[in-house]
Amino acid sequence: MSPALILTRAAPPADILAADANDPLRGFRARFQLPEGLIYLDGNSLGALPAATPARLARAIDHEWGHDLIGSWNSHDWFGAPRRVGDKIAGLIGAGAGEVIVADSVSVNLFKLLTAALERQAGRRTILSEPGNFPTDLYMAQGLARMLGDRALRTVPADDIIAAIDDDTAVVMLTHVHYKTGRKLDMAAITAAAHAKGALVLWDLSHSAGAIPVDLNGCGADLAVGCGYKYLNGGPGAPAFLFVARRLQDELVSPLAGWMGHARPFDFIDDYEPGAGITRFACGTPPMLSLIALEQGVDLILDADPGLIAAKAEALSEMFIRSVETRCAGLGLSLVSPRAFADRGSHVSFAHERAYEICRALIARGVVGDFRAPDVVRFGFTPLYTRFSDVWAAGDALADVLETRAWDSPAFRVRTAVT
Ligand SMILES: Cc1ncc(COP(=O)(O)O)c(C=O)c1O
């Protein structure tokens, strides 16, 4: 990244500065540690570091681990953390206390919930999803179908999902906000249609939780999973969460019968007995340092008014789309995301045949979005730390990169391992 280029950014116009000055969430930015001058539009991939997290982790390391050692499982309630943090996340996604637990990765949680759902739905063979769903969701379903032998993954375009649900559908598995397009599916309508046909629905909330309002119980949702390291700001590889509606908890059993999901793990008995409620979906020992970091991120979001978060997600993304429409017209970009905020989440994507190079050229100017193969450049708007002036400057940088063809440099063609 070139500091010289960052310094040459034009000052935003007065109305943009006024929008920042009048933003009711403006105080939250200082609660994140963000490099000076960087315009970070990738919180939908890796959320920023909450400023309180390093000191909290230092205390967990020095005092809890370093001093209190094993006793911390009781004295600092490490043992209760997966449920405690799960209850906090529940407040962000319209779930109740005891319906969410923090555990494992999204991939592993998909496996646990899909398997449990298929077991309950004996006689129904299909997992229904959409083509182009996040790869791990499809891969987990494919792997499970291969393992079980008599089940299959079927994909139909999102617009045809409701019509495709039939008596053979065991579970509908969809991502609420699509990772690439940002399209938001109608959770209430799809869930109701699935229930009408006797199917369960498993929602992946990775691009929704902490970014836009989610009302799992209001929609009658059955099952959900979601990421800790995106909008929840839990840090790289933060543990994920899962939701099981209370009415289903006694009926479903995790295939990963780990000791932490046992009814009495410290009885050390030979036979597995699933724990009560959501606890049965825990598996092994939680990664405590990561879980402590995740709790900081979740606590920070819980301090903000969800209505203000949603309103600012709309305002920021709308402003960016308008800026691209006016300043980048005729420069080869096409909007991939739905135009109306009601139909999308908090990130916006554009297609361009040189999307990868454009993304790298922007990063070189201190504007961090990301690239999704084959031709999408994606910009995430995180209302707690993204400013209107950041969005304005990102639009300016994008227009300049396209107009000057700054992307057309061999340096920007080199593929990085993570895009
Ligand atoms: C929709 C969606 N699901 C799942 C994942 C990955 O989950 P994990 O790495 O926790 O298994 C991602 C990562 O970007 C994602 O976007």
CSV table of C-alpha atoms and ligand atoms in Angstrom, one decimal:
chain,number,residue,atom,x,y,z
A,1,MET,CA,0.0,0.0,0.0
A,2,SER,CA,1.4,3.4,-0.9
A,3,PRO,CA,1.1,6.1,1.8
A,4,ALA,CA,1.9,8.7,-0.8
A,5,LEU,CA,-1.2,7.9,-2.7
A,6,ILE,CA,-3.3,7.8,0.5
A,7,LEU,CA,-2.2,11.3,1.3
A,8,THR,CA,-3.2,12.6,-2.1
A,9,ARG,CA,-6.9,11.8,-1.5
A,10,ALA,CA,-9.2,14.8,-2.2
A,11,ALA,CA,-11.2,16.2,0.6
A,12,PRO,CA,-14.8,15.0,0.6
A,13,PRO,CA,-17.5,17.6,-0.2
A,14,ALA,CA,-19.3,19.4,2.6
A,15,ASP,CA,-22.5,17.4,2.5
A,16,ILE,CA,-20.4,14.2,3.0
A,17,LEU,CA,-18.6,15.6,5.9
A,18,ALA,CA,-21.9,16.7,7.3
A,19,ALA,CA,-23.3,13.2,7.0
A,20,ASP,CA,-20.4,11.9,9.1
A,21,ALA,CA,-20.8,14.7,11.6
A,22,ASN,CA,-24.5,13.9,12.0
A,23,ASP,CA,-24.1,10.1,12.0
A,24,PRO,CA,-25.6,8.8,15.3
A,25,LEU,CA,-23.1,5.9,15.2
A,26,ARG,CA,-20.0,8.0,14.6
A,27,GLY,CA,-18.7,7.4,18.1
A,28,PHE,CA,-18.3,3.6,17.4
A,29,ARG,CA,-15.4,4.0,15.0
A,30,ALA,CA,-13.1,5.0,17.8
A,31,ARG,CA,-13.9,1.7,19.5
A,32,PHE,CA,-12.1,-0.1,16.6
A,33,GLN,CA,-8.4,-0.2,15.9
A,34,LEU,CA,-8.1,0.8,12.3
A,35,PRO,CA,-4.9,1.9,10.5
A,36,GLU,CA,-4.9,5.6,9.7
A,37,GLY,CA,-5.8,6.4,6.2
A,38,LEU,CA,-7.1,2.9,5.3
A,39,ILE,CA,-10.6,2.6,3.9
A,40,TYR,CA,-11.6,-0.9,5.0
A,41,LEU,CA,-14.5,-2.3,3.0
A,42,ASP,CA,-13.9,-5.9,3.9
A,43,GLY,CA,-15.6,-6.3,7.3
A,44,ASN,CA,-17.8,-8.9,5.6
A,45,SER,CA,-14.8,-11.1,5.2
A,46,LEU,CA,-12.7,-10.3,8.3
A,47,GLY,CA,-14.2,-7.8,10.7
A,48,ALA,CA,-11.9,-5.1,12.2
A,49,LEU,CA,-10.2,-5.4,15.6
A,50,PRO,CA,-12.3,-3.9,18.5
A,51,ALA,CA,-10.0,-1.6,20.4
A,52,ALA,CA,-10.9,-3.4,23.7
A,53,THR,CA,-9.9,-6.8,22.4
A,54,PRO,CA,-6.1,-6.7,22.9
A,55,ALA,CA,-6.3,-5.7,26.6
A,56,ARG,CA,-9.1,-8.3,27.2
A,57,LEU,CA,-7.0,-11.0,25.5
A,58,ALA,CA,-3.9,-9.9,27.4
A,59,ARG,CA,-5.9,-10.3,30.7
A,60,ALA,CA,-7.2,-13.7,29.6
A,61,ILE,CA,-3.6,-14.8,28.8
A,62,ASP,CA,-1.7,-13.2,31.7
A,63,HIS,CA,-4.2,-13.5,34.5
A,64,GLU,CA,-6.7,-16.2,33.6
A,65,TRP,CA,-4.5,-18.7,31.8
A,66,GLY,CA,-1.2,-17.5,33.2
A,67,HIS,CA,-2.3,-17.2,36.8
A,68,ASP,CA,-5.6,-18.9,37.5
A,69,LEU,CA,-4.8,-21.7,35.0
A,70,ILE,CA,-7.3,-24.6,35.0
A,71,GLY,CA,-9.4,-23.0,37.7
A,72,SER,CA,-10.4,-20.4,35.1
A,73,TRP,CA,-12.9,-22.9,33.6
A,74,ASN,CA,-14.9,-22.3,36.8
A,75,SER,CA,-13.7,-19.0,38.2
A,76,HIS,CA,-13.9,-17.1,34.9
A,77,ASP,CA,-16.7,-19.1,33.6
A,78,TRP,CA,-14.8,-20.3,30.6
A,79,PHE,CA,-17.1,-23.4,30.7
A,80,GLY,CA,-20.2,-21.3,30.3
A,81,ALA,CA,-18.8,-19.1,27.5
A,82,PRO,CA,-20.2,-21.0,24.5
A,83,ARG,CA,-23.7,-20.6,25.8
A,84,ARG,CA,-23.2,-17.1,27.3
A,85,VAL,CA,-21.8,-15.7,24.0
A,86,GLY,CA,-24.5,-17.7,22.1
A,87,ASP,CA,-27.2,-16.0,24.2
A,88,LYS,CA,-25.7,-12.6,23.3
A,89,ILE,CA,-25.6,-13.5,19.6
A,90,ALA,CA,-29.2,-14.6,19.9
A,91,GLY,CA,-30.1,-11.0,20.6
A,92,LEU,CA,-28.7,-10.0,17.2
A,93,ILE,CA,-30.6,-12.6,15.2
A,94,GLY,CA,-34.1,-12.8,16.7
A,95,ALA,CA,-33.4,-16.0,18.7
A,96,GLY,CA,-34.2,-16.7,22.3
A,97,ALA,CA,-31.9,-17.5,25.3
A,98,GLY,CA,-30.7,-21.1,25.1
A,99,GLU,CA,-31.2,-21.3,21.3
A,100,VAL,CA,-27.7,-20.4,20.1
A,101,ILE,CA,-24.3,-21.8,21.0
A,102,VAL,CA,-20.8,-20.8,19.9
A,103,ALA,CA,-18.9,-23.8,18.5
A,104,ASP,CA,-16.6,-25.0,15.8
A,105,SER,CA,-16.6,-23.4,12.3
A,106,VAL,CA,-19.6,-22.8,10.0
A,107,SER,CA,-18.6,-25.8,8.0
A,108,VAL,CA,-18.6,-28.1,11.0
A,109,ASN,CA,-21.9,-26.7,12.2
A,110,LEU,CA,-23.4,-27.2,8.8
A,111,PHE,CA,-22.4,-30.8,9.0
A,112,LYS,CA,-23.9,-31.2,12.5
A,113,LEU,CA,-27.2,-29.6,11.8
A,114,LEU,CA,-27.7,-31.1,8.3
A,115,THR,CA,-27.0,-34.6,9.6
A,116,ALA,CA,-29.3,-34.1,12.6
A,117,ALA,CA,-32.0,-32.7,10.3
A,118,LEU,CA,-31.7,-35.6,7.8
A,119,GLU,CA,-31.9,-38.1,10.7
A,120,ARG,CA,-35.1,-36.5,11.9
A,121,GLN,CA,-36.6,-36.4,8.3
A,122,ALA,CA,-36.3,-40.1,7.7
A,123,GLY,CA,-37.8,-41.1,4.4
A,124,ARG,CA,-37.0,-37.7,2.7
A,125,ARG,CA,-33.9,-37.8,0.6
A,126,THR,CA,-33.1,-34.3,-0.6
A,127,ILE,CA,-31.1,-31.4,0.6
A,128,LEU,CA,-32.3,-28.5,-1.5
A,129,SER,CA,-30.1,-25.5,-2.1
A,130,GLU,CA,-29.2,-23.0,-4.8
A,131,PRO,CA,-26.3,-23.3,-7.3
A,132,GLY,CA,-23.6,-20.8,-6.4
A,133,ASN,CA,-24.3,-21.0,-2.6
A,134,PHE,CA,-21.2,-20.5,-0.6
A,135,PRO,CA,-18.9,-23.5,-1.5
A,136,THR,CA,-18.5,-24.9,2.0
A,137,ASP,CA,-22.3,-25.2,2.3
A,138,LEU,CA,-22.5,-27.2,-0.9
A,139,TYR,CA,-19.4,-29.2,-0.2
A,140,MET,CA,-20.7,-30.2,3.3
A,141,ALA,CA,-24.0,-31.3,1.8
A,142,GLN,CA,-22.2,-33.2,-1.0
A,143,GLY,CA,-19.9,-34.9,1.5
A,144,LEU,CA,-22.8,-35.9,3.7
A,145,ALA,CA,-24.8,-37.3,0.8
A,146,ARG,CA,-21.8,-39.3,-0.3
A,147,MET,CA,-21.3,-40.6,3.3
A,148,LEU,CA,-25.0,-41.6,3.7
A,149,GLY,CA,-25.4,-43.0,0.2
A,150,ASP,CA,-29.2,-42.6,0.0
A,151,ARG,CA,-29.4,-38.8,0.2
A,152,ALA,CA,-28.7,-36.2,-2.5
A,153,LEU,CA,-28.0,-32.5,-2.8
A,154,ARG,CA,-30.3,-30.8,-5.4
A,155,THR,CA,-29.8,-27.2,-6.5
A,156,VAL,CA,-32.2,-24.9,-8.2
A,157,PRO,CA,-32.0,-21.1,-8.7
A,158,ALA,CA,-33.1,-19.1,-5.7
A,159,ASP,CA,-36.2,-17.9,-7.5
A,160,ASP,CA,-37.4,-21.4,-8.0
A,161,ILE,CA,-36.7,-22.7,-4.5
A,162,ILE,CA,-40.2,-22.5,-3.2
A,163,ALA,CA,-41.7,-24.3,-6.2
A,164,ALA,CA,-39.0,-27.0,-5.9
A,165,ILE,CA,-39.8,-27.9,-2.3
A,166,ASP,CA,-41.6,-31.3,-2.4
A,167,ASP,CA,-42.4,-34.4,-0.3
A,168,ASP,CA,-38.8,-35.6,-0.8
A,169,THR,CA,-37.2,-32.4,0.6
A,170,ALA,CA,-35.7,-33.1,4.0
A,171,VAL,CA,-34.0,-29.8,4.5
A,172,VAL,CA,-33.7,-26.6,2.5
A,173,MET,CA,-30.2,-25.1,3.1
A,174,LEU,CA,-29.7,-21.5,2.0
A,175,THR,CA,-27.5,-18.5,2.8
A,176,HIS,CA,-29.7,-15.6,3.9
A,177,VAL,CA,-27.4,-12.9,2.3
A,178,HIS,CA,-25.5,-14.3,-0.7
A,179,TYR,CA,-21.8,-14.1,-0.2
A,180,LYS,CA,-21.1,-12.9,-3.7
A,181,THR,CA,-24.1,-11.0,-4.9
A,182,GLY,CA,-25.3,-9.7,-1.5
A,183,ARG,CA,-28.8,-10.8,-2.5
A,184,LYS,CA,-31.1,-11.3,0.6
A,185,LEU,CA,-33.6,-14.1,0.4
A,186,ASP,CA,-37.1,-13.9,2.0
A,187,MET,CA,-36.5,-16.0,5.1
A,188,ALA,CA,-40.2,-15.8,6.2
A,189,ALA,CA,-41.6,-16.9,2.9
A,190,ILE,CA,-39.2,-19.7,2.2
A,191,THR,CA,-39.4,-21.0,5.8
A,192,ALA,CA,-43.2,-21.0,5.6
A,193,ALA,CA,-43.2,-22.8,2.2
A,194,ALA,CA,-40.8,-25.4,3.5
A,195,HIS,CA,-42.9,-26.1,6.6
A,196,ALA,CA,-46.0,-26.4,4.4
A,197,LYS,CA,-44.3,-29.3,2.7
A,198,GLY,CA,-42.9,-30.8,5.9
A,199,ALA,CA,-39.3,-29.7,5.2
A,200,LEU,CA,-36.9,-28.0,7.6
A,201,VAL,CA,-34.8,-25.0,6.7
A,202,LEU,CA,-31.2,-24.3,7.6
A,203,TRP,CA,-30.1,-20.7,7.2
A,204,ASP,CA,-26.5,-19.6,6.8
A,205,LEU,CA,-26.3,-16.2,8.5
A,206,SER,CA,-22.6,-15.5,7.8
A,207,HIS,CA,-23.3,-12.3,5.9
A,208,SER,CA,-26.3,-11.2,7.9
A,209,ALA,CA,-25.5,-11.5,11.7
A,210,GLY,CA,-24.4,-8.2,13.0
A,211,ALA,CA,-25.1,-6.4,9.7
A,212,ILE,CA,-28.8,-6.4,9.0
A,213,PRO,CA,-31.9,-7.3,11.1
A,214,VAL,CA,-32.5,-11.0,11.3
A,215,ASP,CA,-35.7,-12.4,13.0
A,216,LEU,CA,-35.2,-16.2,13.2
A,217,ASN,CA,-38.1,-16.8,15.6
A,218,GLY,CA,-40.3,-14.2,13.9
A,219,CYS,CA,-39.9,-16.2,10.7
A,220,GLY,CA,-40.4,-19.6,12.4
A,221,ALA,CA,-36.9,-20.6,11.5
A,222,ASP,CA,-35.7,-24.1,12.4
A,223,LEU,CA,-31.9,-24.1,12.1
A,224,ALA,CA,-29.1,-21.6,11.4
A,225,VAL,CA,-25.4,-21.2,11.4
A,226,GLY,CA,-23.2,-18.1,11.1
A,227,CYS,CA,-19.6,-16.7,11.2
A,228,GLY,CA,-17.9,-15.1,14.1
A,229,TYR,CA,-15.1,-13.4,12.1
A,230,LYS,CA,-17.1,-11.2,9.8
A,231,TYR,CA,-19.6,-8.6,11.1
A,232,LEU,CA,-19.3,-10.0,14.6
A,233,ASN,CA,-15.6,-8.8,14.7
A,234,GLY,CA,-14.4,-11.9,16.5
A,235,GLY,CA,-11.0,-12.1,14.8
A,236,PRO,CA,-9.4,-14.4,12.2
A,237,GLY,CA,-10.8,-17.9,12.6
A,238,ALA,CA,-13.2,-16.9,15.4
A,239,PRO,CA,-15.5,-19.7,16.3
A,240,ALA,CA,-18.9,-19.8,14.6
A,241,PHE,CA,-22.4,-20.1,16.1
A,242,LEU,CA,-25.4,-22.3,15.5
A,243,PHE,CA,-29.1,-21.9,16.3
A,244,VAL,CA,-31.7,-24.7,16.9
A,245,ALA,CA,-35.2,-23.6,17.6
A,246,ARG,CA,-36.2,-24.6,21.1
A,247,ARG,CA,-39.1,-26.7,19.8
A,248,LEU,CA,-36.6,-29.0,17.9
A,249,GLN,CA,-33.8,-29.2,20.4
A,250,ASP,CA,-35.0,-32.5,22.0
A,251,GLU,CA,-35.6,-34.1,18.7
A,252,LEU,CA,-32.2,-33.5,17.1
A,253,VAL,CA,-29.0,-35.1,18.0
A,254,SER,CA,-25.5,-34.0,16.8
A,255,PRO,CA,-23.6,-36.6,14.8
A,256,LEU,CA,-20.4,-35.3,16.4
A,257,ALA,CA,-21.1,-36.8,19.9
A,258,GLY,CA,-18.3,-35.0,21.6
A,259,TRP,CA,-17.9,-34.9,25.4
A,260,MET,CA,-18.7,-31.2,25.6
A,261,GLY,CA,-22.2,-32.0,24.3
A,262,HIS,CA,-22.7,-34.8,26.8
A,263,ALA,CA,-25.4,-34.4,29.5
A,264,ARG,CA,-22.7,-34.7,32.2
A,265,PRO,CA,-19.2,-34.4,30.7
A,266,PHE,CA,-17.5,-34.6,34.1
A,267,ASP,CA,-19.1,-37.9,35.0
A,268,PHE,CA,-16.7,-39.5,32.4
A,269,ILE,CA,-19.1,-42.3,31.6
A,270,ASP,CA,-18.6,-44.5,28.5
A,271,ASP,CA,-22.0,-44.0,26.9
A,272,TYR,CA,-23.0,-40.8,25.1
A,273,GLU,CA,-26.1,-39.1,26.4
A,274,PRO,CA,-26.9,-35.8,24.6
A,275,GLY,CA,-26.9,-32.8,26.9
A,276,ALA,CA,-30.0,-30.7,27.5
A,277,GLY,CA,-31.1,-28.1,25.0
A,278,ILE,CA,-28.6,-26.4,22.8
A,279,THR,CA,-25.6,-27.7,24.8
A,280,ARG,CA,-25.9,-31.0,22.9
A,281,PHE,CA,-24.6,-29.3,19.8
A,282,ALA,CA,-21.2,-28.5,21.4
A,283,CYS,CA,-18.5,-31.0,20.5
A,284,GLY,CA,-15.0,-30.5,21.9
A,285,THR,CA,-13.2,-28.0,24.2
A,286,PRO,CA,-13.9,-24.4,23.0
A,287,PRO,CA,-11.0,-22.3,21.7
A,288,MET,CA,-11.2,-20.0,24.8
A,289,LEU,CA,-8.9,-17.2,23.6
A,290,SER,CA,-10.9,-16.9,20.3
A,291,LEU,CA,-14.1,-17.1,22.2
A,292,ILE,CA,-13.1,-14.3,24.5
A,293,ALA,CA,-12.2,-12.2,21.5
A,294,LEU,CA,-15.5,-12.9,19.9
A,295,GLU,CA,-17.4,-11.9,23.0
A,296,GLN,CA,-15.7,-8.4,22.8
A,297,GLY,CA,-16.9,-8.0,19.2
A,298,VAL,CA,-20.4,-9.1,20.1
A,299,ASP,CA,-20.6,-6.9,23.1
A,300,LEU,CA,-19.6,-3.9,21.0
A,301,ILE,CA,-22.4,-4.5,18.5
A,302,LEU,CA,-24.9,-5.0,21.3
A,303,ASP,CA,-24.2,-1.5,22.4
A,304,ALA,CA,-25.5,-0.1,19.1
A,305,ASP,CA,-29.1,0.4,18.2
A,306,PRO,CA,-29.9,-2.3,15.5
A,307,GLY,CA,-32.2,0.1,13.7
A,308,LEU,CA,-29.4,2.6,13.3
A,309,ILE,CA,-27.1,-0.1,12.1
A,310,ALA,CA,-29.6,-1.2,9.4
A,311,ALA,CA,-30.3,2.4,8.4
A,312,LYS,CA,-26.7,3.2,8.0
A,313,ALA,CA,-26.0,0.0,6.1
A,314,GLU,CA,-28.6,1.2,3.7
A,315,ALA,CA,-27.3,4.8,3.5
A,316,LEU,CA,-23.7,3.7,2.9
A,317,SER,CA,-24.4,1.1,0.3
A,318,GLU,CA,-26.9,3.2,-1.5
A,319,MET,CA,-24.4,6.1,-1.6
A,320,PHE,CA,-21.8,3.8,-3.0
A,321,ILE,CA,-24.0,2.4,-5.7
A,322,ARG,CA,-25.1,5.9,-6.7
A,323,SER,CA,-21.5,7.1,-6.8
A,324,VAL,CA,-20.5,4.2,-9.1
A,325,GLU,CA,-23.6,4.8,-11.3
A,326,THR,CA,-22.6,8.4,-11.8
A,327,ARG,CA,-18.8,8.4,-11.7
A,328,CYS,CA,-18.1,5.0,-13.3
A,329,ALA,CA,-20.7,5.0,-16.0
A,330,GLY,CA,-19.4,3.5,-19.2
A,331,LEU,CA,-16.3,2.1,-17.6
A,332,GLY,CA,-17.3,-1.6,-17.7
A,333,LEU,CA,-18.7,-2.2,-14.3
A,334,SER,CA,-22.1,-3.8,-13.8
A,335,LEU,CA,-24.0,-4.1,-10.5
A,336,VAL,CA,-24.3,-7.7,-9.4
A,337,SER,CA,-26.2,-6.9,-6.2
A,338,PRO,CA,-29.9,-6.1,-6.1
A,339,ARG,CA,-30.5,-2.4,-6.6
A,340,ALA,CA,-33.0,-2.1,-3.7
A,341,PHE,CA,-31.7,-2.3,-0.2
A,342,ALA,CA,-34.8,-4.3,0.8
A,343,ASP,CA,-33.4,-7.2,-1.3
A,344,ARG,CA,-29.8,-7.2,-0.2
A,345,GLY,CA,-27.4,-7.2,2.8
A,346,SER,CA,-24.6,-4.8,3.7
A,347,HIS,CA,-22.2,-5.5,0.9
A,348,VAL,CA,-22.3,-4.5,-2.7
A,349,SER,CA,-20.7,-6.3,-5.7
A,350,PHE,CA,-19.9,-5.3,-9.2
A,351,ALA,CA,-18.8,-7.4,-12.1
A,352,HIS,CA,-15.9,-6.4,-14.4
A,353,GLU,CA,-13.8,-8.7,-16.6
A,354,ARG,CA,-10.7,-7.3,-14.9
A,355,ALA,CA,-12.2,-7.4,-11.4
A,356,TYR,CA,-9.1,-9.0,-9.8
A,357,GLU,CA,-6.7,-6.3,-11.1
A,358,ILE,CA,-9.1,-3.6,-10.1
A,359,CYS,CA,-9.4,-5.0,-6.6
A,360,ARG,CA,-5.6,-5.1,-6.3
A,361,ALA,CA,-5.2,-1.5,-7.7
A,362,LEU,CA,-7.7,-0.3,-5.1
A,363,ILE,CA,-5.9,-2.1,-2.3
A,364,ALA,CA,-2.7,-0.3,-3.5
A,365,ARG,CA,-4.6,3.0,-2.9
A,366,GLY,CA,-5.6,1.9,0.6
A,367,VAL,CA,-9.2,0.9,-0.4
A,368,VAL,CA,-9.7,-2.7,0.7
A,369,GLY,CA,-12.5,-4.6,-0.8
A,370,ASP,CA,-12.2,-8.2,-2.1
A,371,PHE,CA,-12.4,-10.3,-5.3
A,372,ARG,CA,-14.7,-13.2,-5.8
A,373,ALA,CA,-13.9,-15.4,-8.8
A,374,PRO,CA,-14.5,-15.2,-11.6
A,375,ASP,CA,-15.2,-11.5,-12.1
A,376,VAL,CA,-16.7,-9.9,-9.0
A,377,VAL,CA,-15.2,-7.1,-6.8
A,378,ARG,CA,-17.0,-6.8,-3.5
A,379,PHE,CA,-17.3,-4.0,-1.0
A,380,GLY,CA,-18.6,-4.5,2.5
A,381,PHE,CA,-20.1,-1.6,4.5
A,382,THR,CA,-19.8,-2.0,8.2
A,383,PRO,CA,-22.0,0.7,9.8
A,384,LEU,CA,-20.1,0.8,13.1
A,385,TYR,CA,-16.8,1.9,11.5
A,386,THR,CA,-17.3,2.9,7.9
A,387,ARG,CA,-17.8,6.6,7.4
A,388,PHE,CA,-19.6,8.4,4.6
A,389,SER,CA,-16.3,10.0,3.7
A,390,ASP,CA,-14.8,6.5,3.3
A,391,VAL,CA,-17.5,5.6,0.9
A,392,TRP,CA,-17.1,8.8,-1.0
A,393,ALA,CA,-13.3,8.3,-1.3
A,394,ALA,CA,-13.7,4.7,-2.3
A,395,GLY,CA,-16.0,5.7,-5.2
A,396,ASP,CA,-13.5,8.3,-6.2
A,397,ALA,CA,-10.6,5.8,-6.1
A,398,LEU,CA,-12.7,3.3,-8.1
A,399,ALA,CA,-13.5,5.9,-10.8
A,400,ASP,CA,-9.9,6.9,-11.0
A,401,VAL,CA,-8.6,3.3,-11.3
A,402,LEU,CA,-11.0,2.6,-14.1
A,403,GLU,CA,-10.6,5.9,-16.0
A,404,THR,CA,-6.8,5.8,-15.9
A,405,ARG,CA,-6.7,2.0,-16.3
A,406,ALA,CA,-4.4,2.0,-13.3
A,407,TRP,CA,-5.4,-1.7,-12.9
A,408,ASP,CA,-3.5,-2.6,-16.1
A,409,SER,CA,-0.2,-3.4,-14.5
A,410,PRO,CA,1.6,-6.7,-14.3
A,411,ALA,CA,1.9,-6.2,-10.5
A,412,PHE,CA,-1.8,-6.4,-10.1
A,413,ARG,CA,-2.1,-9.6,-12.1
A,414,VAL,CA,-0.2,-11.7,-9.6
A,415,ARG,CA,-2.7,-13.9,-7.8
A,416,THR,CA,-2.5,-14.0,-4.0
A,417,ALA,CA,-3.5,-17.1,-2.1
A,418,VAL,CA,-6.4,-15.4,-0.5
A,419,THR,CA,-8.3,-12.9,-2.6
B,1,LIG,C1,-21.8,-17.8,3.6
B,1,LIG,C2,-20.6,-18.4,4.2
B,1,LIG,N1,-20.7,-19.6,4.8
B,1,LIG,C3,-19.6,-20.2,5.4
B,1,LIG,C4,-18.4,-19.5,5.3
B,1,LIG,C5,-17.1,-20.2,5.9
B,1,LIG,O1,-17.3,-20.7,7.1
B,1,LIG,P1,-16.2,-21.4,8.0
B,1,LIG,O2,-14.8,-21.0,7.4
B,1,LIG,O3,-16.4,-20.9,9.4
B,1,LIG,O4,-16.4,-22.9,7.9
B,1,LIG,C6,-18.3,-18.3,4.7
B,1,LIG,C7,-16.9,-17.7,4.6
B,1,LIG,O5,-16.7,-16.7,4.0
B,1,LIG,C8,-19.4,-17.7,4.1
B,1,LIG,O6,-19.3,-16.6,3.4
